[in-house]
PDB file of C-alpha atoms in Angstrom:
ATOM      1  CA  MET H   1      47.568  -2.557 -47.467  1.00  0.00           C
ATOM      2  CA  LYS H   2      49.807  -4.405 -45.053  1.00  0.00           C
ATOM      3  CA  ALA H   3      47.959  -6.655 -42.638  1.00  0.00           C
ATOM      4  CA  PRO H   4      47.535 -10.170 -41.260  1.00  0.00           C
ATOM      5  CA  THR H   5      45.062 -12.421 -42.965  1.00  0.00           C
ATOM      6  CA  LEU H   6      41.641 -12.727 -41.343  1.00  0.00           C
ATOM      7  CA  SER H   7      38.921 -10.917 -39.433  1.00  0.00           C
ATOM      8  CA  THR H   8      35.243 -10.517 -38.622  1.00  0.00           C
ATOM      9  CA  ILE H   9      31.901 -10.401 -40.330  1.00  0.00           C
ATOM     10  CA  LEU H  10      28.939  -9.048 -38.490  1.00  0.00           C
ATOM     11  CA  MET H  11      25.267  -9.233 -39.427  1.00  0.00           C
ATOM     12  CA  ALA H  12      22.977  -6.882 -37.487  1.00  0.00           C
ATOM     13  CA  LEU H  13      19.279  -7.768 -37.348  1.00  0.00           C
ATOM     14  CA  THR H  14      17.139  -4.887 -36.084  1.00  0.00           C
ATOM     15  CA  LEU H  15      13.621  -5.814 -34.997  1.00  0.00           C
ATOM     16  CA  VAL H  16      11.212  -2.882 -34.882  1.00  0.00           C
ATOM     17  CA  LEU H  17       7.775  -4.188 -34.003  1.00  0.00           C
ATOM     18  CA  TRP H  18       4.718  -2.842 -35.739  1.00  0.00           C
ATOM     19  CA  GLY H  19       1.199  -3.310 -34.335  1.00  0.00           C
ATOM     20  CA  CYS H  20      -1.568  -4.787 -36.418  1.00  0.00           C
ATOM     21  CA  SER H  21      -4.342  -3.705 -34.022  1.00  0.00           C
ATOM     22  CA  ASP H  22      -5.402  -0.425 -32.472  1.00  0.00           C
ATOM     23  CA  GLY H  23      -5.582  -1.844 -28.951  1.00  0.00           C
ATOM     24  CA  ASP H  24      -3.091  -2.591 -26.221  1.00  0.00           C
ATOM     25  CA  ASP H  25       0.569  -3.213 -27.189  1.00  0.00           C
ATOM     26  CA  ASN H  26       0.258  -6.757 -25.848  1.00  0.00           C
ATOM     27  CA  LEU H  27      -2.293  -7.468 -28.595  1.00  0.00           C
ATOM     28  CA  LYS H  28       0.126  -6.562 -31.353  1.00  0.00           C
ATOM     29  CA  THR H  29       1.166  -9.748 -33.099  1.00  0.00           C
ATOM     30  CA  THR H  30       3.700  -8.788 -35.757  1.00  0.00           C
ATOM     31  CA  GLY H  31       6.963  -6.907 -36.000  1.00  0.00           C
ATOM     32  CA  ARG H  32       9.395  -5.733 -38.649  1.00  0.00           C
ATOM     33  CA  LEU H  33      12.842  -7.253 -39.013  1.00  0.00           C
ATOM     34  CA  ASN H  34      15.636  -5.319 -40.731  1.00  0.00           C
ATOM     35  CA  VAL H  35      18.757  -7.348 -41.461  1.00  0.00           C
ATOM     36  CA  PHE H  36      22.133  -5.703 -42.044  1.00  0.00           C
ATOM     37  CA  LEU H  37      25.584  -6.980 -42.952  1.00  0.00           C
ATOM     38  CA  VAL H  38      28.215  -4.906 -41.131  1.00  0.00           C
ATOM     39  CA  ASP H  39      31.866  -4.723 -40.106  1.00  0.00           C
ATOM     40  CA  ALA H  40      33.090  -7.513 -42.340  1.00  0.00           C
ATOM     41  CA  PRO H  41      36.775  -6.936 -43.001  1.00  0.00           C
ATOM     42  CA  PHE H  42      39.055  -9.605 -44.454  1.00  0.00           C
ATOM     43  CA  PRO H  43      42.225  -7.527 -44.880  1.00  0.00           C
ATOM     44  CA  THR H  44      45.527  -8.931 -46.070  1.00  0.00           C
ATOM     45  CA  ASP H  45      48.252  -7.795 -48.404  1.00  0.00           C
ATOM     46  CA  GLN H  46      47.447 -10.887 -50.474  1.00  0.00           C
ATOM     47  CA  VAL H  47      43.642 -10.558 -50.874  1.00  0.00           C
ATOM     48  CA  ALA H  48      41.719  -8.098 -53.057  1.00  0.00           C
ATOM     49  CA  GLU H  49      38.165  -9.375 -52.471  1.00  0.00           C
ATOM     50  CA  ALA H  50      36.267 -11.830 -50.272  1.00  0.00           C
ATOM     51  CA  ASN H  51      32.787 -12.302 -51.736  1.00  0.00           C
ATOM     52  CA  VAL H  52      29.627 -14.001 -50.523  1.00  0.00           C
ATOM     53  CA  THR H  53      26.066 -14.122 -51.858  1.00  0.00           C
ATOM     54  CA  ILE H  54      23.151 -14.447 -49.423  1.00  0.00           C
ATOM     55  CA  PHE H  55      19.911 -15.711 -50.962  1.00  0.00           C
ATOM     56  CA  LYS H  56      17.717 -16.600 -47.990  1.00  0.00           C
ATOM     57  CA  ILE H  57      17.418 -15.799 -44.285  1.00  0.00           C
ATOM     58  CA  GLU H  58      14.918 -17.315 -41.873  1.00  0.00           C
ATOM     59  CA  ALA H  59      14.257 -17.539 -38.141  1.00  0.00           C
ATOM     60  CA  ARG H  60      12.639 -20.311 -36.101  1.00  0.00           C
ATOM     61  CA  LEU H  61       9.639 -19.332 -34.011  1.00  0.00           C
ATOM     62  CA  ALA H  62      10.129 -21.709 -31.077  1.00  0.00           C
ATOM     63  CA  ASP H  63       6.870 -21.252 -29.205  1.00  0.00           C
ATOM     64  CA  ARG H  64       4.279 -21.750 -31.933  1.00  0.00           C
ATOM     65  CA  GLU H  65       2.988 -24.921 -33.558  1.00  0.00           C
ATOM     66  CA  SER H  66       4.565 -25.671 -36.926  1.00  0.00           C
ATOM     67  CA  GLU H  67       2.379 -24.959 -39.915  1.00  0.00           C
ATOM     68  CA  GLY H  68       3.569 -27.611 -42.305  1.00  0.00           C
ATOM     69  CA  ASP H  69       7.290 -26.833 -42.204  1.00  0.00           C
ATOM     70  CA  SER H  70       8.958 -30.233 -42.452  1.00  0.00           C
ATOM     71  CA  ASP H  71      12.284 -28.780 -41.246  1.00  0.00           C
ATOM     72  CA  SER H  72      10.866 -27.254 -38.077  1.00  0.00           C
ATOM     73  CA  MET H  73      11.999 -30.090 -35.801  1.00  0.00           C
ATOM     74  CA  GLU H  74      15.306 -30.982 -37.378  1.00  0.00           C
ATOM     75  CA  ASP H  75      17.506 -28.793 -35.183  1.00  0.00           C
ATOM     76  CA  GLY H  76      16.136 -29.609 -31.738  1.00  0.00           C
ATOM     77  CA  ASP H  77      12.927 -29.915 -29.786  1.00  0.00           C
ATOM     78  CA  SER H  78      11.320 -26.667 -30.864  1.00  0.00           C
ATOM     79  CA  MET H  79       7.598 -26.816 -31.606  1.00  0.00           C
ATOM     80  CA  GLY H  80       7.727 -23.819 -33.935  1.00  0.00           C
ATOM     81  CA  GLY H  81       8.182 -23.343 -37.663  1.00  0.00           C
ATOM     82  CA  PHE H  82      10.554 -21.145 -39.650  1.00  0.00           C
ATOM     83  CA  VAL H  83       9.654 -17.588 -40.607  1.00  0.00           C
ATOM     84  CA  ILE H  84      11.209 -16.376 -43.860  1.00  0.00           C
ATOM     85  CA  LEU H  85      12.921 -13.028 -43.433  1.00  0.00           C
ATOM     86  CA  SER H  86      14.206 -12.695 -46.988  1.00  0.00           C
ATOM     87  CA  GLU H  87      14.400 -14.701 -50.197  1.00  0.00           C
ATOM     88  CA  ASP H  88      16.031 -11.952 -52.236  1.00  0.00           C
ATOM     89  CA  GLU H  89      19.467 -12.697 -53.642  1.00  0.00           C
ATOM     90  CA  ILE H  90      21.951 -10.196 -52.233  1.00  0.00           C
ATOM     91  CA  GLY H  91      25.442 -10.084 -53.608  1.00  0.00           C
ATOM     92  CA  PRO H  92      28.042 -10.885 -54.383  1.00  0.00           C
ATOM     93  CA  VAL H  93      29.004  -8.662 -51.452  1.00  0.00           C
ATOM     94  CA  ASN H  94      32.701  -7.889 -51.126  1.00  0.00           C
ATOM     95  CA  LEU H  95      33.243  -8.230 -47.406  1.00  0.00           C
ATOM     96  CA  LEU H  96      36.310  -6.000 -47.630  1.00  0.00           C
ATOM     97  CA  ASP H  97      33.996  -3.060 -48.290  1.00  0.00           C
ATOM     98  CA  LEU H  98      32.266  -3.527 -44.925  1.00  0.00           C
ATOM     99  CA  ILE H  99      34.531  -2.354 -42.129  1.00  0.00           C
ATOM    100  CA  ASP H 100      34.345  -0.393 -38.876  1.00  0.00           C
ATOM    101  CA  GLY H 101      30.573   0.079 -38.791  1.00  0.00           C
ATOM    102  CA  ALA H 102      29.721   0.138 -42.518  1.00  0.00           C
ATOM    103  CA  SER H 103      26.594  -1.876 -43.317  1.00  0.00           C
ATOM    104  CA  GLU H 104      24.460  -3.293 -46.100  1.00  0.00           C
ATOM    105  CA  GLN H 105      20.796  -4.082 -45.527  1.00  0.00           C
ATOM    106  CA  LEU H 106      19.882  -7.708 -46.140  1.00  0.00           C
ATOM    107  CA  ALA H 107      16.193  -7.962 -45.230  1.00  0.00           C
ATOM    108  CA  ASP H 108      13.104  -6.045 -44.145  1.00  0.00           C
ATOM    109  CA  ALA H 109      10.198  -8.274 -43.116  1.00  0.00           C
ATOM    110  CA  GLU H 110       7.255  -8.408 -40.717  1.00  0.00           C
ATOM    111  CA  ILE H 111       7.522 -11.267 -38.239  1.00  0.00           C
ATOM    112  CA  PRO H 112       5.188 -12.744 -35.607  1.00  0.00           C
ATOM    113  CA  ALA H 113       5.827 -11.833 -32.000  1.00  0.00           C
ATOM    114  CA  GLY H 114       7.246 -14.718 -29.991  1.00  0.00           C
ATOM    115  CA  THR H 115      10.441 -16.541 -29.032  1.00  0.00           C
ATOM    116  CA  TYR H 116      13.112 -17.161 -31.689  1.00  0.00           C
ATOM    117  CA  ASP H 117      15.802 -19.743 -30.928  1.00  0.00           C
ATOM    118  CA  LEU H 118      17.517 -20.297 -34.304  1.00  0.00           C
ATOM    119  CA  ILE H 119      18.540 -18.212 -37.328  1.00  0.00           C
ATOM    120  CA  ARG H 120      19.462 -19.843 -40.643  1.00  0.00           C
ATOM    121  CA  VAL H 121      21.489 -17.988 -43.271  1.00  0.00           C
ATOM    122  CA  TYR H 122      21.717 -19.478 -46.778  1.00  0.00           C
ATOM    123  CA  VAL H 123      24.820 -18.558 -48.773  1.00  0.00           C
ATOM    124  CA  LYS H 124      26.430 -19.388 -52.094  1.00  0.00           C
ATOM    125  CA  GLY H 125      29.054 -17.973 -54.439  1.00  0.00           C
ATOM    126  CA  VAL H 126      31.727 -17.706 -51.737  1.00  0.00           C
ATOM    127  CA  ASN H 127      35.126 -16.845 -53.197  1.00  0.00           C
ATOM    128  CA  VAL H 128      38.410 -15.151 -52.420  1.00  0.00           C
ATOM    129  CA  ILE H 129      40.204 -13.116 -55.102  1.00  0.00           C
ATOM    130  CA  MET H 130      43.916 -12.551 -54.618  1.00  0.00           C
ATOM    131  CA  ASN H 131      45.422  -9.214 -55.593  1.00  0.00           C
ATOM    132  CA  GLU H 132      47.636  -8.752 -58.655  1.00  0.00           C
ATOM    133  CA  ALA H 133      50.834  -8.982 -56.635  1.00  0.00           C
ATOM    134  CA  ALA H 134      49.698 -12.429 -55.434  1.00  0.00           C
ATOM    135  CA  GLY H 135      48.745 -13.587 -58.938  1.00  0.00           C
ATOM    136  CA  GLY H 136      45.132 -12.387 -59.140  1.00  0.00           C
ATOM    137  CA  GLU H 137      43.717 -15.904 -58.838  1.00  0.00           C
ATOM    138  CA  THR H 138      40.107 -16.530 -57.792  1.00  0.00           C
ATOM    139  CA  TYR H 139      39.440 -19.366 -55.334  1.00  0.00           C
ATOM    140  CA  GLU H 140      35.877 -20.685 -55.401  1.00  0.00           C
ATOM    141  CA  LEU H 141      35.028 -22.134 -51.984  1.00  0.00           C
ATOM    142  CA  LYS H 142      32.703 -25.023 -51.217  1.00  0.00           C
ATOM    143  CA  VAL H 143      29.858 -24.128 -48.851  1.00  0.00           C
ATOM    144  CA  PRO H 144      29.106 -27.098 -46.565  1.00  0.00           C
ATOM    145  CA  SER H 145      25.327 -27.081 -45.929  1.00  0.00           C
ATOM    146  CA  GLY H 146      25.223 -23.311 -46.381  1.00  0.00           C
ATOM    147  CA  ALA H 147      23.236 -23.561 -49.598  1.00  0.00           C
ATOM    148  CA  GLN H 148      21.034 -26.559 -48.703  1.00  0.00           C
ATOM    149  CA  SER H 149      20.032 -26.240 -45.038  1.00  0.00           C
ATOM    150  CA  GLY H 150      21.605 -22.886 -44.199  1.00  0.00           C
ATOM    151  CA  ILE H 151      24.252 -21.856 -41.699  1.00  0.00           C
ATOM    152  CA  LYS H 152      22.609 -22.424 -38.315  1.00  0.00           C
ATOM    153  CA  VAL H 153      22.971 -19.918 -35.480  1.00  0.00           C
ATOM    154  CA  PHE H 154      21.404 -21.051 -32.202  1.00  0.00           C
ATOM    155  CA  MET H 155      20.230 -18.276 -29.881  1.00  0.00           C
ATOM    156  CA  ASP H 156      21.079 -18.929 -26.225  1.00  0.00           C
ATOM    157  CA  PRO H 157      19.178 -17.444 -24.536  1.00  0.00           C
ATOM    158  CA  PRO H 158      16.443 -17.259 -27.196  1.00  0.00           C
ATOM    159  CA  LEU H 159      15.413 -13.910 -28.585  1.00  0.00           C
ATOM    160  CA  GLN H 160      12.124 -12.699 -27.083  1.00  0.00           C
ATOM    161  CA  VAL H 161      10.063 -10.513 -29.445  1.00  0.00           C
ATOM    162  CA  ALA H 162       7.129  -8.859 -27.678  1.00  0.00           C
ATOM    163  CA  GLY H 163       4.269  -7.105 -29.457  1.00  0.00           C
ATOM    164  CA  GLY H 164       4.819  -3.379 -29.831  1.00  0.00           C
ATOM    165  CA  LEU H 165       8.441  -3.472 -28.612  1.00  0.00           C
ATOM    166  CA  SER H 166      11.842  -3.478 -30.318  1.00  0.00           C
ATOM    167  CA  GLU H 167      14.708  -5.975 -30.255  1.00  0.00           C
ATOM    168  CA  ASP H 168      18.102  -5.927 -31.980  1.00  0.00           C
ATOM    169  CA  LEU H 169      19.983  -9.071 -32.931  1.00  0.00           C
ATOM    170  CA  ILE H 170      23.608  -9.181 -34.076  1.00  0.00           C
ATOM    171  CA  LEU H 171      25.092 -12.115 -35.957  1.00  0.00           C
ATOM    172  CA  ASP H 172      28.883 -12.100 -35.740  1.00  0.00           C
ATOM    173  CA  PHE H 173      30.339 -14.097 -38.629  1.00  0.00           C
ATOM    174  CA  ASP H 174      33.897 -14.825 -37.500  1.00  0.00           C
ATOM    175  CA  VAL H 175      35.950 -14.766 -40.697  1.00  0.00           C
ATOM    176  CA  SER H 176      39.180 -15.447 -38.840  1.00  0.00           C
ATOM    177  CA  LYS H 177      37.830 -18.915 -38.048  1.00  0.00           C
ATOM    178  CA  SER H 178      35.585 -19.370 -41.094  1.00  0.00           C
ATOM    179  CA  PHE H 179      38.117 -18.774 -43.893  1.00  0.00           C
ATOM    180  CA  VAL H 180      40.975 -21.202 -43.301  1.00  0.00           C
ATOM    181  CA  PRO H 181      43.970 -20.770 -45.660  1.00  0.00           C
ATOM    182  CA  LYS H 182      45.473 -23.800 -47.373  1.00  0.00           C
ATOM    183  CA  GLY H 183      49.244 -24.145 -47.556  1.00  0.00           C
ATOM    184  CA  GLY H 184      49.973 -20.975 -45.620  1.00  0.00           C
ATOM    185  CA  ASN H 185      49.020 -18.898 -42.598  1.00  0.00           C
ATOM    186  CA  VAL H 186      49.241 -15.413 -41.142  1.00  0.00           C
ATOM    187  CA  ASN H 187      52.995 -15.741 -40.786  1.00  0.00           C
ATOM    188  CA  ASN H 188      53.447 -17.273 -44.252  1.00  0.00           C
ATOM    189  CA  PRO H 189      50.862 -15.657 -46.579  1.00  0.00           C
ATOM    190  CA  GLU H 190      52.974 -16.340 -49.658  1.00  0.00           C
ATOM    191  CA  GLY H 191      52.351 -20.066 -49.159  1.00  0.00           C
ATOM    192  CA  ILE H 192      48.553 -19.783 -49.444  1.00  0.00           C
ATOM    193  CA  PHE H 193      47.104 -21.649 -52.439  1.00  0.00           C
ATOM    194  CA  GLY H 194      43.421 -21.687 -51.455  1.00  0.00           C
ATOM    195  CA  PHE H 195      40.932 -21.522 -48.595  1.00  0.00           C
ATOM    196  CA  ASN H 196      38.486 -23.792 -46.803  1.00  0.00           C
ATOM    197  CA  PHE H 197      35.145 -22.345 -45.740  1.00  0.00           C
ATOM    198  CA  THR H 198      34.002 -23.498 -42.277  1.00  0.00           C
ATOM    199  CA  PRO H 199      31.440 -20.896 -41.143  1.00  0.00           C
ATOM    200  CA  VAL H 200      31.381 -19.855 -37.490  1.00  0.00           C
ATOM    201  CA  ILE H 201      28.662 -17.393 -36.429  1.00  0.00           C
ATOM    202  CA  ARG H 202      27.842 -16.015 -32.971  1.00  0.00           C
ATOM    203  CA  GLY H 203      24.423 -14.565 -32.138  1.00  0.00           C
ATOM    204  CA  SER H 204      23.797 -11.858 -29.523  1.00  0.00           C
ATOM    205  CA  ASN H 205      20.740  -9.924 -28.400  1.00  0.00           C
ATOM    206  CA  MET H 206      21.552  -6.236 -28.833  1.00  0.00           C
ATOM    207  CA  SER H 207      19.086  -5.113 -26.143  1.00  0.00           C
ATOM    208  CA  THR H 208      21.049  -6.997 -23.491  1.00  0.00           C
ATOM    209  CA  ALA H 209      24.506  -6.177 -24.855  1.00  0.00           C
ATOM    210  CA  GLY H 210      27.181  -3.494 -25.020  1.00  0.00           C
ATOM    211  CA  SER H 211      30.028  -2.642 -27.397  1.00  0.00           C
ATOM    212  CA  ILE H 212      33.711  -1.733 -27.602  1.00  0.00           C
ATOM    213  CA  THR H 213      35.078   0.727 -30.162  1.00  0.00           C
ATOM    214  CA  GLY H 214      38.362   2.513 -30.591  1.00  0.00           C
ATOM    215  CA  THR H 215      41.304   3.343 -32.815  1.00  0.00           C
ATOM    216  CA  VAL H 216      44.713   1.800 -33.424  1.00  0.00           C
ATOM    217  CA  ASN H 217      47.520   4.292 -34.074  1.00  0.00           C
ATOM    218  CA  GLY H 218      51.262   3.982 -34.511  1.00  0.00           C
ATOM    219  CA  GLU H 219      53.788   6.000 -32.566  1.00  0.00           C
ATOM    220  CA  VAL H 220      55.892   8.343 -34.705  1.00  0.00           C
ATOM    221  CA  GLU H 221      59.165   9.723 -33.373  1.00  0.00           C
ATOM    222  CA  GLY H 222      58.911  13.483 -33.128  1.00  0.00           C
ATOM    223  CA  GLY H 223      55.365  13.607 -34.458  1.00  0.00           C
ATOM    224  CA  ASP H 224      51.736  12.760 -33.830  1.00  0.00           C
ATOM    225  CA  PRO H 225      50.607   9.109 -33.952  1.00  0.00           C
ATOM    226  CA  VAL H 226      49.318   7.890 -37.333  1.00  0.00           C
ATOM    227  CA  ALA H 227      46.325   5.661 -38.009  1.00  0.00           C
ATOM    228  CA  LEU H 228      47.202   2.020 -38.633  1.00  0.00           C
ATOM    229  CA  THR H 229      45.166  -0.009 -41.128  1.00  0.00           C
ATOM    230  CA  GLY H 230      44.856  -3.777 -40.824  1.00  0.00           C
ATOM    231  CA  ALA H 231      45.922  -4.193 -37.202  1.00  0.00           C
ATOM    232  CA  ALA H 232      44.430  -7.406 -35.786  1.00  0.00           C
ATOM    233  CA  VAL H 233      42.289  -6.741 -32.703  1.00  0.00           C
ATOM    234  CA  THR H 234      41.362  -9.945 -30.853  1.00  0.00           C
ATOM    235  CA  LEU H 235      38.740 -10.155 -28.122  1.00  0.00           C
ATOM    236  CA  TYR H 236      39.060 -12.598 -25.208  1.00  0.00           C
ATOM    237  CA  THR H 237      37.042 -13.380 -22.108  1.00  0.00           C
ATOM    238  CA  SER H 238      38.661 -12.504 -18.796  1.00  0.00           C
ATOM    239  CA  ASP H 239      39.792 -16.135 -18.406  1.00  0.00           C
ATOM    240  CA  GLY H 240      41.545 -16.177 -21.802  1.00  0.00           C
ATOM    241  CA  ALA H 241      38.986 -17.805 -24.116  1.00  0.00           C
ATOM    242  CA  GLU H 242      39.151 -16.279 -27.609  1.00  0.00           C
ATOM    243  CA  ILE H 243      35.838 -14.862 -28.829  1.00  0.00           C
ATOM    244  CA  THR H 244      36.488 -13.161 -32.166  1.00  0.00           C
ATOM    245  CA  THR H 245      38.913 -11.003 -34.173  1.00  0.00           C
ATOM    246  CA  THR H 246      38.452  -7.849 -36.230  1.00  0.00           C
ATOM    247  CA  PHE H 247      40.855  -5.470 -38.015  1.00  0.00           C
ATOM    248  CA  SER H 248      41.341  -1.718 -37.946  1.00  0.00           C
ATOM    249  CA  GLY H 249      40.043   0.268 -40.901  1.00  0.00           C
ATOM    250  CA  VAL H 250      41.586   2.957 -43.092  1.00  0.00           C
ATOM    251  CA  GLU H 251      41.465   5.521 -40.278  1.00  0.00           C
ATOM    252  CA  GLY H 252      42.522   3.015 -37.634  1.00  0.00           C
ATOM    253  CA  GLY H 253      39.022   2.425 -36.284  1.00  0.00           C
ATOM    254  CA  TYR H 254      37.700  -0.920 -35.025  1.00  0.00           C
ATOM    255  CA  SER H 255      34.537  -2.080 -33.267  1.00  0.00           C
ATOM    256  CA  PHE H 256      32.988  -5.042 -31.458  1.00  0.00           C
ATOM    257  CA  VAL H 257      29.212  -4.821 -31.112  1.00  0.00           C
ATOM    258  CA  ALA H 258      26.549  -6.910 -29.341  1.00  0.00           C
ATOM    259  CA  LEU H 259      28.848  -8.116 -26.567  1.00  0.00           C
ATOM    260  CA  ASP H 260      27.412  -9.792 -23.492  1.00  0.00           C
ATOM    261  CA  PRO H 261      28.033  -7.817 -20.285  1.00  0.00           C
ATOM    262  CA  GLY H 262      31.293  -8.817 -18.617  1.00  0.00           C
ATOM    263  CA  ILE H 263      35.030  -8.259 -18.331  1.00  0.00           C
ATOM    264  CA  TYR H 264      37.127  -8.679 -21.489  1.00  0.00           C
ATOM    265  CA  ARG H 265      40.747  -8.657 -22.660  1.00  0.00           C
ATOM    266  CA  LEU H 266      41.907  -7.067 -25.930  1.00  0.00           C
ATOM    267  CA  GLU H 267      45.084  -7.854 -27.848  1.00  0.00           C
ATOM    268  CA  VAL H 268      46.362  -5.868 -30.840  1.00  0.00           C
ATOM    269  CA  SER H 269      49.082  -6.884 -33.296  1.00  0.00           C
ATOM    270  CA  LEU H 270      50.477  -5.662 -36.602  1.00  0.00           C
ATOM    271  CA  ALA H 271      53.650  -6.624 -38.448  1.00  0.00           C
ATOM    272  CA  GLY H 272      56.448  -4.180 -37.622  1.00  0.00           C
ATOM    273  CA  TYR H 273      54.973  -3.128 -34.274  1.00  0.00           C
ATOM    274  CA  GLU H 274      55.172  -4.441 -30.727  1.00  0.00           C
ATOM    275  CA  PRO H 275      51.935  -6.274 -29.759  1.00  0.00           C
ATOM    276  CA  GLN H 276      49.841  -4.632 -27.079  1.00  0.00           C
ATOM    277  CA  SER H 277      47.082  -5.839 -24.759  1.00  0.00           C
ATOM    278  CA  VAL H 278      44.717  -4.500 -22.119  1.00  0.00           C
ATOM    279  CA  ASP H 279      42.824  -6.355 -19.387  1.00  0.00           C
ATOM    280  CA  GLY H 280      39.720  -5.454 -17.436  1.00  0.00           C
ATOM    281  CA  VAL H 281      37.618  -3.895 -20.217  1.00  0.00           C
ATOM    282  CA  ASP H 282      34.204  -3.742 -18.518  1.00  0.00           C
ATOM    283  CA  VAL H 283      31.240  -4.003 -20.922  1.00  0.00           C
ATOM    284  CA  VAL H 284      27.807  -3.084 -19.577  1.00  0.00           C
ATOM    285  CA  VAL H 285      24.376  -3.157 -21.202  1.00  0.00           C
ATOM    286  CA  GLY H 286      23.664  -0.239 -23.538  1.00  0.00           C
ATOM    287  CA  ASN H 287      27.128   1.334 -23.244  1.00  0.00           C
ATOM    288  CA  ASP H 288      29.838   1.830 -25.862  1.00  0.00           C
ATOM    289  CA  ILE H 289      33.253   1.448 -24.230  1.00  0.00           C
ATOM    290  CA  THR H 290      36.140   3.314 -25.901  1.00  0.00           C
ATOM    291  CA  GLN H 291      39.551   1.617 -25.933  1.00  0.00           C
ATOM    292  CA  ASP H 292      42.295   3.191 -28.052  1.00  0.00           C
ATOM    293  CA  PHE H 293      45.778   1.823 -28.744  1.00  0.00           C
ATOM    294  CA  VAL H 294      49.091   3.428 -29.716  1.00  0.00           C
ATOM    295  CA  LEU H 295      51.548   0.798 -30.980  1.00  0.00           C
ATOM    296  CA  VAL H 296      55.311   1.175 -30.804  1.00  0.00           C
ATOM    297  CA  ALA H 297      57.397   0.199 -33.851  1.00  0.00           C
ATOM    298  CA  VAL H 298      59.775  -2.724 -33.459  1.00  0.00           C
ATOM    299  CA  PRO H 299      63.327  -1.328 -33.284  1.00  0.00           C
ATOM    300  CA  GLU H 300      65.409  -1.963 -36.375  1.00  0.00           C
ATOM    301  CA  THR H 301      68.302  -4.304 -35.778  1.00  0.00           C
ATOM    302  CA  ASN H 302      71.703  -3.851 -37.360  1.00  0.00           C
ATOM    303  CA  THR H 303      73.219  -7.237 -38.084  1.00  0.00           C
ATOM    304  CA  GLY H 304      76.430  -5.769 -39.485  1.00  0.00           C
ATOM    305  CA  ASP H 305      78.434  -7.220 -42.360  1.00  0.00           C
TER     306      ASP H 305
END
């Protein structure tokens, strides 16, 4: 598999509220939270596996008095306590197995209705295993605060969970920024001798978001385009601020989910092909925008004798 180095991890949290009374929906006080790990590619011709173990997930209920949780005030002025979503150990999960919409469920828990302004994800056992061609070495990565106080994801605006209704929350774990190679980079993968782990996660409310999906193909002279695996697809705001990066899968597919409504720019690159970009991709609530790419191979140059 020929590809640049880094990409995106997504965690989808689907809230399906369940009533605990037989009366009006407004009287329903609990819901059910399903947590999924999705679209988590880390493709490179140097890496065989990128593993992470998740052992706890919790959410802060911002609008309810804390019930003895000593950590409830440590991350801001919230008056609420933390609700445990899962304490089951899940993993190690090879993030390379989760690409282009594949998912793995992380949690299924009833939660109180209310306003949630912070998610904490506790991880351990993070490692990167190089492939045989790169020596097959395993790099164990330190997890700063991820095992003790969790990786914090602030929700802005907060997630509103109403009794009897449904909400979806996506956590986008940006691997391209979270796994930082030592001694090498995308243009010099042979120089990599390890990685630093600096987790970056973005939270989005699925009910107020849209998505972009598509395929990346390569132009073939005299034939139909072929699917390209491992093409880097980077998402930018309309004013050029980078948001996140993902990579195309085995059949060339890619996806960005839980995007805030707005105008975006996409850039696609893959070694051996001319980079390509498109402006003015308009994302609206509840819609899946399709944006396909056909890359043109870089012409071979003849340097002569």
